[in-house]
PDB file of C-alpha atoms in Angstrom:
ATOM      1  CA  UNK E   1    -179.711-183.627 -52.626  1.00 71.00           C
ATOM      2  CA  UNK E   2    -178.260-181.822 -55.649  1.00 87.00           C
ATOM      3  CA  UNK E   3    -177.731-183.400 -59.293  1.00 96.00           C
ATOM      4  CA  UNK E   4    -174.511-184.778 -60.627  1.00 96.00           C
ATOM      5  CA  UNK E   5    -172.977-184.483 -63.959  1.00 98.00           C
ATOM      6  CA  UNK E   6    -173.426-187.708 -66.174  1.00 98.00           C
ATOM      7  CA  UNK E   7    -170.006-187.621 -66.714  1.00 98.00           C
ATOM      8  CA  UNK E   8    -169.212-188.429 -63.138  1.00 98.00           C
ATOM      9  CA  UNK E   9    -170.933-191.799 -63.596  1.00 98.00           C
ATOM     10  CA  UNK E  10    -169.080-192.973 -66.723  1.00 98.00           C
ATOM     11  CA  UNK E  11    -166.856-196.022 -66.494  1.00 98.00           C
ATOM     12  CA  UNK E  12    -164.896-197.597 -69.070  1.00 98.00           C
ATOM     13  CA  UNK E  13    -163.582-201.297 -69.287  1.00 98.00           C
ATOM     14  CA  UNK E  14    -162.051-203.018 -71.724  1.00 98.00           C
ATOM     15  CA  UNK E  15    -161.857-207.010 -72.280  1.00 96.00           C
ATOM     16  CA  UNK E  16    -160.034-209.038 -74.769  1.00 96.00           C
ATOM     17  CA  UNK E  17    -161.693-211.995 -76.274  1.00 95.00           C
ATOM     18  CA  UNK E  18    -160.526-215.508 -75.488  1.00 93.00           C
ATOM     19  CA  UNK E  19    -161.287-218.722 -77.044  1.00 93.00           C
ATOM     20  CA  UNK E  20    -163.344-219.948 -73.804  1.00 94.00           C
ATOM     21  CA  UNK E  21    -165.585-216.645 -74.229  1.00 96.00           C
ATOM     22  CA  UNK E  22    -166.990-217.961 -77.769  1.00 97.00           C
ATOM     23  CA  UNK E  23    -169.846-219.872 -78.642  1.00 96.00           C
ATOM     24  CA  UNK E  24    -170.456-222.500 -81.522  1.00 96.00           C
ATOM     25  CA  UNK E  25    -170.384-219.475 -84.204  1.00 97.00           C
ATOM     26  CA  UNK E  26    -166.797-218.455 -82.858  1.00 97.00           C
ATOM     27  CA  UNK E  27    -168.188-215.324 -81.527  1.00 97.00           C
ATOM     28  CA  UNK E  28    -168.453-213.709 -78.390  1.00 98.00           C
ATOM     29  CA  UNK E  29    -170.984-215.722 -75.991  1.00 97.00           C
ATOM     30  CA  UNK E  30    -173.806-213.377 -75.506  1.00 96.00           C
ATOM     31  CA  UNK E  31    -174.358-214.443 -71.874  1.00 96.00           C
ATOM     32  CA  UNK E  32    -170.771-213.445 -71.469  1.00 97.00           C
ATOM     33  CA  UNK E  33    -171.381-209.877 -72.829  1.00 98.00           C
ATOM     34  CA  UNK E  34    -174.281-209.625 -70.570  1.00 97.00           C
ATOM     35  CA  UNK E  35    -172.309-210.272 -67.665  1.00 97.00           C
ATOM     36  CA  UNK E  36    -169.744-207.558 -68.604  1.00 98.00           C
ATOM     37  CA  UNK E  37    -172.649-205.320 -68.889  1.00 98.00           C
ATOM     38  CA  UNK E  38    -174.405-205.968 -65.804  1.00 98.00           C
ATOM     39  CA  UNK E  39    -171.002-205.689 -64.073  1.00 98.00           C
ATOM     40  CA  UNK E  40    -169.869-202.290 -65.461  1.00 98.00           C
ATOM     41  CA  UNK E  41    -173.502-200.712 -65.101  1.00 98.00           C
ATOM     42  CA  UNK E  42    -173.582-201.622 -61.552  1.00 98.00           C
ATOM     43  CA  UNK E  43    -170.394-199.704 -61.040  1.00 98.00           C
ATOM     44  CA  UNK E  44    -172.083-196.432 -62.892  1.00 98.00           C
ATOM     45  CA  UNK E  45    -175.203-196.816 -60.859  1.00 98.00           C
ATOM     46  CA  UNK E  46    -173.153-197.126 -57.511  1.00 98.00           C
ATOM     47  CA  UNK E  47    -170.851-194.340 -58.405  1.00 98.00           C
ATOM     48  CA  UNK E  48    -173.840-192.024 -58.932  1.00 98.00           C
ATOM     49  CA  UNK E  49    -175.475-192.548 -55.725  1.00 97.00           C
ATOM     50  CA  UNK E  50    -172.712-193.927 -53.563  1.00 97.00           C
ATOM     51  CA  UNK E  51    -175.103-196.512 -52.056  1.00 96.00           C
ATOM     52  CA  UNK E  52    -175.611-199.903 -52.535  1.00 97.00           C
ATOM     53  CA  UNK E  53    -177.344-200.842 -55.906  1.00 98.00           C
ATOM     54  CA  UNK E  54    -179.542-203.807 -57.198  1.00 98.00           C
ATOM     55  CA  UNK E  55    -180.240-204.630 -60.671  1.00 98.00           C
ATOM     56  CA  UNK E  56    -184.086-203.969 -61.072  1.00 96.00           C
ATOM     57  CA  UNK E  57    -184.057-204.832 -64.994  1.00 94.00           C
ATOM     58  CA  UNK E  58    -182.114-205.511 -68.040  1.00 96.00           C
ATOM     59  CA  UNK E  59    -184.363-203.212 -70.267  1.00 94.00           C
ATOM     60  CA  UNK E  60    -182.618-204.266 -73.385  1.00 95.00           C
ATOM     61  CA  UNK E  61    -179.588-205.660 -74.728  1.00 97.00           C
ATOM     62  CA  UNK E  62    -179.316-205.184 -78.595  1.00 97.00           C
ATOM     63  CA  UNK E  63    -176.633-207.439 -80.348  1.00 97.00           C
ATOM     64  CA  UNK E  64    -175.740-205.298 -83.550  1.00 98.00           C
ATOM     65  CA  UNK E  65    -172.593-207.024 -84.810  1.00 98.00           C
ATOM     66  CA  UNK E  66    -170.799-210.269 -84.190  1.00 97.00           C
ATOM     67  CA  UNK E  67    -167.612-209.927 -81.657  1.00 98.00           C
ATOM     68  CA  UNK E  68    -165.019-212.020 -82.703  1.00 96.00           C
ATOM     69  CA  UNK E  69    -161.866-213.579 -81.050  1.00 96.00           C
ATOM     70  CA  UNK E  70    -159.726-211.192 -82.889  1.00 95.00           C
ATOM     71  CA  UNK E  71    -161.403-208.354 -81.267  1.00 97.00           C
ATOM     72  CA  UNK E  72    -161.364-206.535 -77.952  1.00 97.00           C
ATOM     73  CA  UNK E  73    -164.350-204.921 -76.452  1.00 98.00           C
ATOM     74  CA  UNK E  74    -164.620-201.742 -74.819  1.00 98.00           C
ATOM     75  CA  UNK E  75    -167.677-201.226 -72.483  1.00 98.00           C
ATOM     76  CA  UNK E  76    -168.639-197.752 -71.589  1.00 98.00           C
ATOM     77  CA  UNK E  77    -171.581-197.072 -69.217  1.00 98.00           C
ATOM     78  CA  UNK E  78    -173.071-193.955 -67.624  1.00 98.00           C
ATOM     79  CA  UNK E  79    -176.372-193.098 -65.780  1.00 98.00           C
ATOM     80  CA  UNK E  80    -178.612-191.461 -68.331  1.00 98.00           C
ATOM     81  CA  UNK E  81    -181.841-190.551 -66.144  1.00 98.00           C
ATOM     82  CA  UNK E  82    -182.991-190.973 -62.740  1.00 97.00           C
ATOM     83  CA  UNK E  83    -186.373-191.352 -61.169  1.00 95.00           C
ATOM     84  CA  UNK E  84    -187.132-191.142 -57.486  1.00 96.00           C
ATOM     85  CA  UNK E  85    -184.911-194.335 -56.307  1.00 97.00           C
ATOM     86  CA  UNK E  86    -184.303-195.591 -59.852  1.00 97.00           C
ATOM     87  CA  UNK E  87    -181.405-195.062 -62.237  1.00 98.00           C
ATOM     88  CA  UNK E  88    -181.492-195.895 -66.117  1.00 98.00           C
ATOM     89  CA  UNK E  89    -177.618-196.830 -67.229  1.00 98.00           C
ATOM     90  CA  UNK E  90    -176.697-197.309 -70.645  1.00 98.00           C
ATOM     91  CA  UNK E  91    -174.075-199.419 -71.829  1.00 98.00           C
ATOM     92  CA  UNK E  92    -172.263-198.885 -75.377  1.00 98.00           C
ATOM     93  CA  UNK E  93    -170.049-201.720 -76.524  1.00 98.00           C
ATOM     94  CA  UNK E  94    -167.283-200.945 -79.069  1.00 98.00           C
ATOM     95  CA  UNK E  95    -165.628-204.131 -80.940  1.00 98.00           C
ATOM     96  CA  UNK E  96    -162.163-203.106 -82.012  1.00 98.00           C
ATOM     97  CA  UNK E  97    -160.327-205.486 -84.427  1.00 97.00           C
ATOM     98  CA  UNK E  98    -156.947-205.747 -82.960  1.00 96.00           C
ATOM     99  CA  UNK E  99    -155.117-205.949 -85.931  1.00 96.00           C
ATOM    100  CA  UNK E 100    -156.657-203.444 -88.220  1.00 97.00           C
ATOM    101  CA  UNK E 101    -157.594-201.007 -85.251  1.00 97.00           C
ATOM    102  CA  UNK E 102    -161.261-200.809 -86.717  1.00 98.00           C
ATOM    103  CA  UNK E 103    -163.827-200.011 -84.182  1.00 98.00           C
ATOM    104  CA  UNK E 104    -167.505-200.439 -84.333  1.00 98.00           C
ATOM    105  CA  UNK E 105    -170.523-200.431 -82.217  1.00 98.00           C
ATOM    106  CA  UNK E 106    -171.570-203.852 -81.668  1.00 98.00           C
ATOM    107  CA  UNK E 107    -174.002-203.819 -78.906  1.00 98.00           C
ATOM    108  CA  UNK E 108    -175.973-201.138 -76.875  1.00 98.00           C
ATOM    109  CA  UNK E 109    -177.937-201.904 -73.630  1.00 98.00           C
ATOM    110  CA  UNK E 110    -180.070-200.207 -70.961  1.00 98.00           C
ATOM    111  CA  UNK E 111    -180.618-201.327 -67.509  1.00 98.00           C
ATOM    112  CA  UNK E 112    -182.292-200.043 -64.591  1.00 98.00           C
ATOM    113  CA  UNK E 113    -181.022-200.138 -60.991  1.00 98.00           C
ATOM    114  CA  UNK E 114    -182.380-198.959 -57.658  1.00 98.00           C
ATOM    115  CA  UNK E 115    -180.409-197.469 -54.571  1.00 98.00           C
ATOM    116  CA  UNK E 116    -180.936-199.252 -51.396  1.00 98.00           C
ATOM    117  CA  UNK E 117    -180.153-198.094 -47.880  1.00 97.00           C
ATOM    118  CA  UNK E 118    -178.508-200.509 -45.260  1.00 95.00           C
ATOM    119  CA  UNK E 119    -181.662-202.329 -44.527  1.00 97.00           C
ATOM    120  CA  UNK E 120    -182.267-202.740 -48.489  1.00 96.00           C
ATOM    121  CA  UNK E 121    -185.127-200.184 -48.734  1.00 97.00           C
ATOM    122  CA  UNK E 122    -185.353-197.925 -51.673  1.00 98.00           C
ATOM    123  CA  UNK E 123    -183.819-194.570 -51.288  1.00 97.00           C
ATOM    124  CA  UNK E 124    -183.780-191.355 -53.110  1.00 97.00           C
ATOM    125  CA  UNK E 125    -181.062-190.754 -55.778  1.00 98.00           C
ATOM    126  CA  UNK E 126    -179.588-187.409 -57.017  1.00 97.00           C
ATOM    127  CA  UNK E 127    -181.000-186.335 -60.585  1.00 97.00           C
ATOM    128  CA  UNK E 128    -178.517-186.306 -63.404  1.00 98.00           C
ATOM    129  CA  UNK E 129    -177.031-183.189 -65.632  1.00 98.00           C
ATOM    130  CA  UNK E 130    -176.401-184.316 -69.289  1.00 98.00           C
ATOM    131  CA  UNK E 131    -173.526-182.163 -71.075  1.00 98.00           C
ATOM    132  CA  UNK E 132    -172.144-184.214 -74.375  1.00 98.00           C
ATOM    133  CA  UNK E 133    -174.612-184.561 -77.452  1.00 98.00           C
ATOM    134  CA  UNK E 134    -174.755-188.077 -76.832  1.00 97.00           C
ATOM    135  CA  UNK E 135    -175.708-187.717 -72.870  1.00 98.00           C
ATOM    136  CA  UNK E 136    -178.470-185.100 -73.807  1.00 98.00           C
ATOM    137  CA  UNK E 137    -179.973-187.291 -76.384  1.00 98.00           C
ATOM    138  CA  UNK E 138    -180.087-190.229 -74.337  1.00 98.00           C
ATOM    139  CA  UNK E 139    -181.340-188.029 -71.352  1.00 98.00           C
ATOM    140  CA  UNK E 140    -184.172-186.515 -73.641  1.00 97.00           C
ATOM    141  CA  UNK E 141    -185.347-189.898 -74.835  1.00 97.00           C
ATOM    142  CA  UNK E 142    -185.288-191.383 -71.325  1.00 96.00           C
ATOM    143  CA  UNK E 143    -188.917-190.747 -70.568  1.00 94.00           C
ATOM    144  CA  UNK E 144    -190.138-192.807 -73.368  1.00 95.00           C
ATOM    145  CA  UNK E 145    -188.078-195.724 -72.324  1.00 95.00           C
ATOM    146  CA  UNK E 146    -189.284-195.100 -68.505  1.00 93.00           C
ATOM    147  CA  UNK E 147    -192.699-195.679 -69.766  1.00 94.00           C
ATOM    148  CA  UNK E 148    -191.929-198.479 -71.814  1.00 94.00           C
ATOM    149  CA  UNK E 149    -190.346-199.955 -68.766  1.00 93.00           C
ATOM    150  CA  UNK E 150    -193.469-199.345 -66.330  1.00 93.00           C
ATOM    151  CA  UNK E 151    -195.647-200.879 -69.102  1.00 95.00           C
ATOM    152  CA  UNK E 152    -193.738-203.748 -69.610  1.00 94.00           C
ATOM    153  CA  UNK E 153    -193.301-204.490 -65.744  1.00 93.00           C
ATOM    154  CA  UNK E 154    -197.015-204.420 -65.331  1.00 95.00           C
ATOM    155  CA  UNK E 155    -197.376-206.957 -68.041  1.00 96.00           C
ATOM    156  CA  UNK E 156    -194.567-209.122 -66.295  1.00 95.00           C
ATOM    157  CA  UNK E 157    -196.780-208.904 -62.937  1.00 95.00           C
ATOM    158  CA  UNK E 158    -199.975-209.868 -64.714  1.00 96.00           C
ATOM    159  CA  UNK E 159    -197.944-212.800 -66.632  1.00 96.00           C
ATOM    160  CA  UNK E 160    -196.555-213.866 -63.147  1.00 96.00           C
ATOM    161  CA  UNK E 161    -199.987-213.931 -61.190  1.00 95.00           C
ATOM    162  CA  UNK E 162    -201.142-216.399 -64.148  1.00 95.00           C
ATOM    163  CA  UNK E 163    -198.072-218.676 -63.767  1.00 95.00           C
ATOM    164  CA  UNK E 164    -198.105-221.692 -61.559  1.00 92.00           C
ATOM    165  CA  UNK E 165    -195.053-222.776 -59.168  1.00 93.00           C
ATOM    166  CA  UNK E 166    -195.962-226.369 -59.453  1.00 93.00           C
ATOM    167  CA  UNK E 167    -193.121-228.622 -60.057  1.00 92.00           C
ATOM    168  CA  UNK E 168    -192.906-229.360 -64.156  1.00 90.00           C
ATOM    169  CA  UNK E 169    -193.755-233.012 -63.897  1.00 91.00           C
ATOM    170  CA  UNK E 170    -197.143-232.281 -61.822  1.00 83.00           C
TER     171      UNK E 170
END
């Protein structure tokens, strides 16, 4: 199984912000943005391996600037790194003031997906080949993020083993 160019996984989607999308601060509701992020990232992951994928983790979502009703948001996603069956996907969120045309990075996110066969078992995915300076930087720094994910997952498993499954009123 050969490697694929990162650009082959690139997906771009633009959304307008409507009154029903904002919170009590009159900015885009974070959960709405997270839904957009998971959606577009899953397309990049599927495009990379051409198999069914599942979100293994939303590693980070950094809200850098508020997104206003006068903005549109452009989400750009692509696979930055691969393990044996896992893929790291980066999503860049650009807010554009539709009246002035000013564009700013409003948020960034990293997610991990796992490729699955028809029986829902993990399967091997192709590697990635970065080309642009942005792709190269994200690819070069992926090992550190992968180690942080591994450590966090271990800590999450320890915590889950400690937690109870009793009804809250017990």
